[in-house]
């Protein structure tokens, strides 16, 4: 298995795991609140946020892989294959610039939070750097995906699979 | 000069087919940089905006929809609806309008409503040979009801900013929401007969009984959630969690559309759908942050306020302003950019803040279905892998209806105010 | 001509007494600097929620804020000092004394170091945190037992609820009106002004119990990098303007709470006051838990020894 398909599997597994964990904690909180007060866990909603945001940022990387980020493709559809290719190359460059920058600055946010020992202001006192780390990780993975995508459009362009067609489904 | 540069950049990048979150994020980064704001602020803003428990209802509701679709719950529900109402032309489209309205009474977000209902009903409509653009249009437009019928995340945010009582705002949303639903229902009925949408074969009584019995566990899912939320038990996020759990259990126990070992896989798909929206919401908030900081919205609002407009002129001007902002921002971002500066201006002009809440919210509904940044358009394009313009084609008749309803809501304040006055008396 | 731009972010609405205080301060700073400092106020959380604003200050995205001490505890645990039993049911003057004295200084020093800010001066009190209920009146502390009471999340509040045998519930403020009207909890801890601004009587609040659990303070701060780039005369204006007006601002905050109190009463909220003596008795009962509470809140040793040193004065 190539490194990238290992990455795919790990990502998907973690997205599913964190999402399910969020669901489990959310449910547990409801039960704790309304069914049996003895097992109540006051900070459930907070933990749901941390799990979900981690899952969401990992998913942003998967979305680059599957071209799932929503975008208006009106103009692209009107272009011939080579035109689309150059537009996609341009898009990859803009995406790399943004995601690269986001990775860098979000890393600053996360490490800053770690250095300050920032905790959530609830009684849970959750170390916030763990939450913040989801963004540089997600943005970093997106950068990798966009770099791969750029490479494919530059050097392995295949009009039969890599363009948007106007055909109705 | 900045506005011009911004417009070129924004529309240029959109036209190039860059994902929307990147368009918003990149524009925000350029504008932050040019106005001397530290860029780390964007990363911090995105992180802080995502850290919100109200935002979590979205992925949980999407999970519920994914369990229902993959698990066979949705099919059972669609079958029973067809069984009973299939003799009407366009029955499923009518069912869609009604389901979206009912789902709106559980869910506080329009995008989540469109996403959840679209996941379930678009494939069902396509299977039965409805025109794709129409199927997408119905769900996209009906989904917008999510934020006007209570509970509503945008009305909650409005209440916080404008210091209005949330229960009162919720009551105000009910009749306008129903008016919208009835309007859509009538249009769908008209469309179905005009375009001769398919009519189902009559179902023999015995099969009808079988189908109905088969759907009973599936019907438990919405009922559990309704009882939870209106029986006075759960907050919106909690009811989202319970819907997902109920859908999961019913899927695994009764319909077995997927095995329990596949749960992580279904969840991963749901999170992916939700992520497309959440990342846009967060980057729109970062972008809205720059707008606020630039002072442009404040100037626009001040301009409107300074012109000593009559209440009706003011409302018209604000409607136009909101339609404009709706081109770039989504609901939460627009609320944060505009409402803090608008709220103190309402009373002096003679506009009831509760009435205005509904006018505002209805504008946000319209913003959800008009390009370029109309989240419901993209949600449906993603669900159906259809091009965005096809969704637009399906939605524009509804867009016209939405504007008509907006005019009624704007100029008939009683529609919004009658119910809250009845329950709480006139606002003090 | 403007040489410096001072943007302030608060997350309360324009009419809130804190927003008004900051607005007045900004106006005066701009005037006294002869326009060399141009000020701009962003309210209602347009730019930042208070929870997030200190990081923006550190990063240089905004120049001034006045977040409540309860949102600063994640960075400076000692900001939670007023959750200690010794402050329960005290008169405002006691809390002001502590905040303006050595205890406040100890906390301020940490704010300045950790958040890289300049504290402008004395803190702005939000007012007494009390308890409010929907279904049944709270007339004494025994009535708390078994009730589900919402708090805003700090460990101190939840420990206090448990002390009275109540079930602590954490619900974010935006969810409170809906949760209240649905009966998700039976009561909540908050202030008169917060309740009045959200018109919570329409969500079902009928009773108030003035137990004066603690006083929350807004901490006025400007970013270090902004402060340091000012010439000495402007630095002086920035600090002096706050110092000269803080007494007025404190009065205004108190007046706002009194007005909110009347608004609540006008809308049918019934208040019960346990009285100073009963509060003092409860405080004595709570005192043995003080060290445990301090540990839970992660309060520092120097702060705790300062508290012990002053405990004679505080517990009068
Ligand atoms: Na709703
Ligand atoms: Na729009």
Short mmCIF file of N, CA, C and O in Angstrom, two decimals, chain A residues 24-118:
data_model
loop_
_atom_site.label_atom_id
_atom_site.label_comp_id
_atom_site.label_asym_id
_atom_site.label_seq_id
_atom_site.Cartn_x
_atom_site.Cartn_y
_atom_site.Cartn_z
N UNK A 24 -21.48 9.65 20.81
CA UNK A 24 -21.58 8.90 22.06
C UNK A 24 -21.60 9.85 23.26
O UNK A 24 -22.44 9.70 24.16
N UNK A 25 -20.71 10.83 23.26
CA UNK A 25 -20.67 11.76 24.40
C UNK A 25 -21.96 12.57 24.47
O UNK A 25 -22.53 12.77 25.55
N UNK A 26 -22.44 13.02 23.29
CA UNK A 26 -23.69 13.78 23.26
C UNK A 26 -24.85 12.98 23.83
O UNK A 26 -25.64 13.49 24.63
N UNK A 27 -24.91 11.72 23.46
CA UNK A 27 -25.98 10.87 23.96
C UNK A 27 -25.85 10.62 25.46
O UNK A 27 -26.81 10.71 26.21
N UNK A 28 -24.60 10.35 25.86
CA UNK A 28 -24.33 10.10 27.27
C UNK A 28 -24.76 11.30 28.11
O UNK A 28 -25.34 11.15 29.18
N UNK A 29 -24.52 12.49 27.56
CA UNK A 29 -24.89 13.69 28.30
C UNK A 29 -26.41 13.78 28.48
O UNK A 29 -26.89 14.12 29.55
N UNK A 30 -27.14 13.46 27.41
CA UNK A 30 -28.59 13.52 27.51
C UNK A 30 -29.08 12.53 28.55
O UNK A 30 -29.93 12.84 29.39
N UNK A 31 -28.52 11.33 28.51
CA UNK A 31 -28.93 10.31 29.48
C UNK A 31 -28.60 10.78 30.90
O UNK A 31 -29.41 10.70 31.81
N UNK A 32 -27.39 11.32 31.04
CA UNK A 32 -26.97 11.80 32.35
C UNK A 32 -27.88 12.91 32.86
O UNK A 32 -28.14 13.03 34.04
N UNK A 33 -28.37 13.72 31.95
CA UNK A 33 -29.16 14.86 32.36
C UNK A 33 -30.59 14.48 32.70
O UNK A 33 -31.18 15.01 33.62
N UNK A 34 -31.14 13.56 31.94
CA UNK A 34 -32.58 13.33 32.08
C UNK A 34 -32.95 11.97 32.63
O UNK A 34 -34.03 11.78 33.14
N UNK A 35 -32.05 10.99 32.48
CA UNK A 35 -32.42 9.66 32.91
C UNK A 35 -31.83 9.35 34.28
O UNK A 35 -32.54 9.02 35.21
N UNK A 36 -30.52 9.49 34.38
CA UNK A 36 -29.88 9.15 35.63
C UNK A 36 -28.87 10.22 36.00
O UNK A 36 -27.78 10.29 35.46
N UNK A 37 -29.27 11.06 36.96
CA UNK A 37 -28.43 12.20 37.33
C UNK A 37 -27.07 11.76 37.89
O UNK A 37 -26.11 12.52 37.85
N UNK A 38 -27.00 10.53 38.39
CA UNK A 38 -25.75 10.12 39.04
C UNK A 38 -24.59 10.04 38.05
O UNK A 38 -23.45 10.20 38.40
N UNK A 39 -24.92 9.75 36.78
CA UNK A 39 -23.83 9.65 35.83
C UNK A 39 -23.68 10.94 35.01
O UNK A 39 -23.01 10.97 33.99
N UNK A 40 -24.35 12.02 35.47
CA UNK A 40 -24.31 13.26 34.69
C UNK A 40 -22.88 13.74 34.48
O UNK A 40 -22.04 13.68 35.37
N UNK A 41 -22.62 14.19 33.27
CA UNK A 41 -21.30 14.71 32.91
C UNK A 41 -21.53 16.12 32.36
O UNK A 41 -22.01 16.29 31.25
N UNK A 42 -21.23 17.11 33.19
CA UNK A 42 -21.63 18.48 32.87
C UNK A 42 -20.96 19.02 31.62
O UNK A 42 -21.49 19.91 30.97
N UNK A 43 -19.80 18.49 31.28
CA UNK A 43 -19.04 19.13 30.21
C UNK A 43 -19.18 18.42 28.87
O UNK A 43 -18.34 18.57 27.99
N UNK A 44 -20.26 17.66 28.73
CA UNK A 44 -20.47 16.88 27.52
C UNK A 44 -20.44 17.74 26.27
O UNK A 44 -19.74 17.42 25.31
N UNK A 45 -21.18 18.85 26.29
CA UNK A 45 -21.28 19.66 25.08
C UNK A 45 -19.92 20.17 24.63
O UNK A 45 -19.62 20.23 23.45
N UNK A 46 -19.10 20.51 25.62
CA UNK A 46 -17.77 20.99 25.31
C UNK A 46 -16.94 19.89 24.61
O UNK A 46 -16.29 20.14 23.59
N UNK A 47 -17.03 18.68 25.15
CA UNK A 47 -16.26 17.58 24.57
C UNK A 47 -16.77 17.24 23.17
O UNK A 47 -15.99 16.92 22.27
N UNK A 48 -18.09 17.34 22.98
CA UNK A 48 -18.65 17.10 21.65
C UNK A 48 -18.00 18.06 20.65
O UNK A 48 -17.63 17.67 19.54
N UNK A 49 -17.84 19.32 21.05
CA UNK A 49 -17.22 20.30 20.16
C UNK A 49 -15.81 19.85 19.78
O UNK A 49 -15.44 19.83 18.60
N UNK A 50 -15.01 19.44 20.77
CA UNK A 50 -13.62 19.09 20.48
C UNK A 50 -13.54 17.90 19.53
O UNK A 50 -12.78 17.91 18.57
N UNK A 51 -14.33 16.87 19.81
CA UNK A 51 -14.31 15.71 18.92
C UNK A 51 -14.75 16.09 17.51
O UNK A 51 -14.13 15.71 16.51
N UNK A 52 -15.87 16.83 17.44
CA UNK A 52 -16.42 17.14 16.13
C UNK A 52 -15.47 17.99 15.31
O UNK A 52 -15.26 17.74 14.12
N UNK A 53 -14.88 19.01 15.94
CA UNK A 53 -14.01 19.89 15.16
C UNK A 53 -12.78 19.12 14.67
O UNK A 53 -12.34 19.31 13.53
N UNK A 54 -12.27 18.23 15.49
CA UNK A 54 -11.17 17.38 15.00
C UNK A 54 -11.62 16.58 13.77
O UNK A 54 -10.93 16.52 12.76
N UNK A 55 -12.79 15.96 13.89
CA UNK A 55 -13.30 15.16 12.77
C UNK A 55 -13.48 16.04 11.54
O UNK A 55 -13.13 15.66 10.42
N UNK A 56 -14.02 17.25 11.74
CA UNK A 56 -14.32 18.13 10.62
C UNK A 56 -13.03 18.55 9.91
O UNK A 56 -12.95 18.54 8.68
N UNK A 57 -11.99 18.90 10.68
CA UNK A 57 -10.77 19.34 10.01
C UNK A 57 -10.05 18.20 9.31
O UNK A 57 -9.44 18.40 8.25
N UNK A 58 -10.16 16.98 9.86
CA UNK A 58 -9.61 15.85 9.12
C UNK A 58 -10.41 15.65 7.83
O UNK A 58 -9.86 15.33 6.78
N UNK A 59 -11.73 15.88 7.93
CA UNK A 59 -12.58 15.68 6.76
C UNK A 59 -12.27 16.70 5.66
O UNK A 59 -12.42 16.40 4.48
N UNK A 60 -11.81 17.90 6.05
CA UNK A 60 -11.50 18.88 5.00
C UNK A 60 -10.41 18.35 4.07
O UNK A 60 -10.40 18.65 2.88
N UNK A 61 -9.52 17.55 4.63
CA UNK A 61 -8.47 16.96 3.79
C UNK A 61 -9.07 15.93 2.83
O UNK A 61 -8.79 15.93 1.63
N UNK A 62 -9.93 15.07 3.37
CA UNK A 62 -10.61 14.08 2.52
C UNK A 62 -11.40 14.77 1.42
O UNK A 62 -11.50 14.27 0.30
N UNK A 63 -11.97 15.90 1.74
CA UNK A 63 -12.79 16.62 0.76
C UNK A 63 -11.94 17.14 -0.41
O UNK A 63 -12.42 17.23 -1.53
N UNK A 64 -10.71 17.48 -0.13
CA UNK A 64 -9.83 17.88 -1.24
C UNK A 64 -9.58 16.67 -2.14
O UNK A 64 -9.64 16.76 -3.36
N UNK A 65 -9.34 15.53 -1.51
CA UNK A 65 -9.06 14.32 -2.28
C UNK A 65 -10.21 13.98 -3.22
O UNK A 65 -10.01 13.65 -4.37
N UNK A 66 -11.45 14.08 -2.70
CA UNK A 66 -12.60 13.66 -3.50
C UNK A 66 -13.22 14.83 -4.24
O UNK A 66 -14.31 14.70 -4.80
N UNK A 67 -12.54 15.99 -4.25
CA UNK A 67 -13.07 17.19 -4.88
C UNK A 67 -14.46 17.52 -4.34
O UNK A 67 -15.37 17.88 -5.07
N UNK A 68 -14.61 17.38 -3.01
CA UNK A 68 -15.93 17.54 -2.40
C UNK A 68 -16.20 18.92 -1.83
O UNK A 68 -17.31 19.20 -1.42
N UNK A 69 -15.19 19.79 -1.78
CA UNK A 69 -15.43 21.14 -1.28
C UNK A 69 -16.33 21.87 -2.27
O UNK A 69 -16.08 21.86 -3.47
N UNK A 70 -17.39 22.49 -1.74
CA UNK A 70 -18.37 23.07 -2.65
C UNK A 70 -17.79 24.28 -3.37
O UNK A 70 -17.10 25.10 -2.78
N UNK A 71 -18.04 24.33 -4.67
CA UNK A 71 -17.52 25.42 -5.48
C UNK A 71 -18.42 25.64 -6.68
O UNK A 71 -19.05 24.69 -7.18
N UNK A 72 -18.51 26.89 -7.12
CA UNK A 72 -19.30 27.16 -8.31
C UNK A 72 -18.49 26.74 -9.53
O UNK A 72 -17.40 27.25 -9.76
N UNK A 73 -19.01 25.79 -10.30
CA UNK A 73 -18.22 25.28 -11.42
C UNK A 73 -18.79 25.75 -12.76
O UNK A 73 -18.53 25.18 -13.80
N UNK A 74 -19.57 26.84 -12.68
CA UNK A 74 -20.25 27.34 -13.87
C UNK A 74 -19.29 27.62 -15.01
O UNK A 74 -19.45 27.12 -16.12
N UNK A 75 -18.24 28.40 -14.73
CA UNK A 75 -17.29 28.79 -15.76
C UNK A 75 -16.49 27.58 -16.22
O UNK A 75 -16.29 27.36 -17.42
N UNK A 76 -16.05 26.77 -15.25
CA UNK A 76 -15.23 25.60 -15.59
C UNK A 76 -15.91 24.71 -16.62
O UNK A 76 -15.27 24.22 -17.54
N UNK A 77 -17.21 24.54 -16.43
CA UNK A 77 -17.94 23.64 -17.33
C UNK A 77 -17.96 24.14 -18.76
O UNK A 77 -18.18 23.37 -19.69
N UNK A 78 -17.79 25.46 -18.93
CA UNK A 78 -17.85 26.02 -20.27
C UNK A 78 -16.51 25.90 -20.99
O UNK A 78 -16.42 26.13 -22.19
N UNK A 79 -15.46 25.55 -20.25
CA UNK A 79 -14.12 25.59 -20.83
C UNK A 79 -13.74 24.25 -21.47
O UNK A 79 -14.20 23.20 -21.03
N UNK A 80 -12.87 24.32 -22.48
CA UNK A 80 -12.31 23.07 -23.05
C UNK A 80 -11.34 22.47 -22.04
O UNK A 80 -10.89 23.16 -21.12
N UNK A 81 -10.98 21.20 -22.20
CA UNK A 81 -10.14 20.49 -21.23
C UNK A 81 -8.87 21.26 -20.84
O UNK A 81 -8.57 21.38 -19.66
N UNK A 82 -8.13 21.77 -21.83
CA UNK A 82 -6.88 22.44 -21.47
C UNK A 82 -7.15 23.71 -20.66
O UNK A 82 -6.40 24.04 -19.75
N UNK A 83 -8.23 24.39 -21.00
CA UNK A 83 -8.61 25.59 -20.23
C UNK A 83 -8.90 25.22 -18.79
O UNK A 83 -8.42 25.85 -17.86
N UNK A 84 -9.68 24.16 -18.62
CA UNK A 84 -9.99 23.69 -17.26
C UNK A 84 -8.73 23.36 -16.52
O UNK A 84 -8.57 23.67 -15.35
N UNK A 85 -7.81 22.73 -17.24
CA UNK A 85 -6.55 22.31 -16.61
C UNK A 85 -5.84 23.52 -16.00
O UNK A 85 -5.42 23.49 -14.85
N UNK A 86 -5.74 24.60 -16.79
CA UNK A 86 -5.00 25.75 -16.28
C UNK A 86 -5.75 26.45 -15.16
O UNK A 86 -5.14 26.95 -14.22
N UNK A 87 -7.06 26.45 -15.24
CA UNK A 87 -7.83 27.01 -14.12
C UNK A 87 -7.60 26.19 -12.85
O UNK A 87 -7.44 26.72 -11.77
N UNK A 88 -7.60 24.87 -13.01
CA UNK A 88 -7.40 24.02 -11.83
C UNK A 88 -6.00 24.23 -11.26
O UNK A 88 -5.82 24.23 -10.03
N UNK A 89 -5.03 24.42 -12.14
CA UNK A 89 -3.67 24.67 -11.67
C UNK A 89 -3.63 25.97 -10.87
O UNK A 89 -3.05 26.03 -9.78
N UNK A 90 -4.30 26.98 -11.41
CA UNK A 90 -4.38 28.26 -10.70
C UNK A 90 -5.04 28.07 -9.33
O UNK A 90 -4.55 28.53 -8.30
N UNK A 91 -6.17 27.35 -9.34
CA UNK A 91 -6.89 27.12 -8.08
C UNK A 91 -6.02 26.40 -7.06
O UNK A 91 -6.04 26.73 -5.88
N UNK A 92 -5.28 25.40 -7.52
CA UNK A 92 -4.41 24.66 -6.60
C UNK A 92 -3.39 25.60 -5.98
O UNK A 92 -3.06 25.48 -4.79
N UNK A 93 -2.87 26.54 -6.79
CA UNK A 93 -1.86 27.46 -6.26
C UNK A 93 -2.47 28.36 -5.19
O UNK A 93 -1.87 28.56 -4.12
N UNK A 94 -3.65 28.92 -5.47
CA UNK A 94 -4.31 29.76 -4.48
C UNK A 94 -4.60 28.94 -3.22
O UNK A 94 -4.35 29.38 -2.09
N UNK A 95 -5.09 27.72 -3.42
CA UNK A 95 -5.43 26.86 -2.29
C UNK A 95 -4.19 26.56 -1.46
O UNK A 95 -4.22 26.60 -0.22
N UNK A 96 -3.06 26.28 -2.16
CA UNK A 96 -1.82 25.99 -1.44
C UNK A 96 -1.37 27.20 -0.63
O UNK A 96 -0.92 27.06 0.50
N UNK A 97 -1.50 28.38 -1.24
CA UNK A 97 -1.10 29.59 -0.53
C UNK A 97 -1.93 29.74 0.74
O UNK A 97 -1.39 29.97 1.84
N UNK A 98 -3.25 29.58 0.60
CA UNK A 98 -4.10 29.78 1.77
C UNK A 98 -3.89 28.69 2.81
O UNK A 98 -3.69 28.97 4.00
N UNK A 99 -3.92 27.43 2.36
CA UNK A 99 -3.81 26.33 3.33
C UNK A 99 -2.43 26.32 3.98
O UNK A 99 -2.30 26.03 5.19
N UNK A 100 -1.40 26.65 3.20
CA UNK A 100 -0.06 26.73 3.77
C UNK A 100 -0.01 27.80 4.85
O UNK A 100 0.49 27.57 5.95
N UNK A 101 -0.55 28.96 4.52
CA UNK A 101 -0.57 30.05 5.50
C UNK A 101 -1.37 29.68 6.73
O UNK A 101 -0.94 29.94 7.86
N UNK A 102 -2.51 29.06 6.49
CA UNK A 102 -3.36 28.68 7.61
C UNK A 102 -2.64 27.68 8.51
O UNK A 102 -2.69 27.77 9.74
N UNK A 103 -1.92 26.73 7.89
CA UNK A 103 -1.17 25.75 8.68
C UNK A 103 -0.17 26.48 9.58
O UNK A 103 -0.09 26.22 10.78
N UNK A 104 0.57 27.39 8.97
CA UNK A 104 1.60 28.12 9.70
C UNK A 104 1.01 28.90 10.87
O UNK A 104 1.47 28.78 12.01
N UNK A 105 -0.02 29.70 10.58
CA UNK A 105 -0.55 30.56 11.63
C UNK A 105 -1.35 29.77 12.67
O UNK A 105 -1.35 30.12 13.85
N UNK A 106 -2.02 28.73 12.23
CA UNK A 106 -2.77 27.92 13.19
C UNK A 106 -1.80 27.17 14.11
O UNK A 106 -2.11 26.92 15.28
N UNK A 107 -0.62 26.84 13.56
CA UNK A 107 0.41 26.23 14.39
C UNK A 107 0.85 27.22 15.47
O UNK A 107 1.05 26.86 16.63
N UNK A 108 0.96 28.48 15.06
CA UNK A 108 1.31 29.54 16.02
C UNK A 108 0.24 29.62 17.11
O UNK A 108 0.56 29.75 18.29
N UNK A 109 -1.02 29.54 16.69
CA UNK A 109 -2.12 29.59 17.66
C UNK A 109 -2.01 28.42 18.63
O UNK A 109 -2.10 28.59 19.85
N UNK A 110 -1.78 27.22 18.09
CA UNK A 110 -1.75 26.02 18.94
C UNK A 110 -0.55 26.03 19.87
O UNK A 110 -0.68 25.76 21.08
N UNK A 111 0.62 26.37 19.34
CA UNK A 111 1.80 26.37 20.22
C UNK A 111 1.71 27.50 21.24
O UNK A 111 2.10 27.33 22.39
N UNK A 112 1.15 28.63 20.82
CA UNK A 112 0.96 29.74 21.76
C UNK A 112 0.09 29.31 22.92
O UNK A 112 0.38 29.59 24.09
N UNK A 113 -0.99 28.59 22.59
CA UNK A 113 -1.91 28.12 23.61
C UNK A 113 -1.21 27.12 24.54
O UNK A 113 -1.41 27.14 25.75
N UNK A 114 -0.35 26.28 23.94
CA UNK A 114 0.39 25.30 24.74
C UNK A 114 1.35 26.01 25.70
O UNK A 114 1.40 25.70 26.89
N UNK A 115 2.08 26.99 25.17
CA UNK A 115 3.04 27.71 26.00
C UNK A 115 2.36 28.43 27.17
O UNK A 115 2.90 28.52 28.26
N UNK A 116 1.15 28.94 26.91
CA UNK A 116 0.42 29.68 27.95
C UNK A 116 -0.32 28.75 28.90
O UNK A 116 -0.91 29.20 29.87
N UNK A 117 -0.31 27.45 28.59
CA UNK A 117 -1.11 26.49 29.34
C UNK A 117 -2.57 26.95 29.41
O UNK A 117 -3.17 27.01 30.47
N UNK A 118 -3.11 27.30 28.24
CA UNK A 118 -4.49 27.79 28.19
C UNK A 118 -5.46 26.64 28.40
O UNK A 118 -5.36 25.61 27.73
#
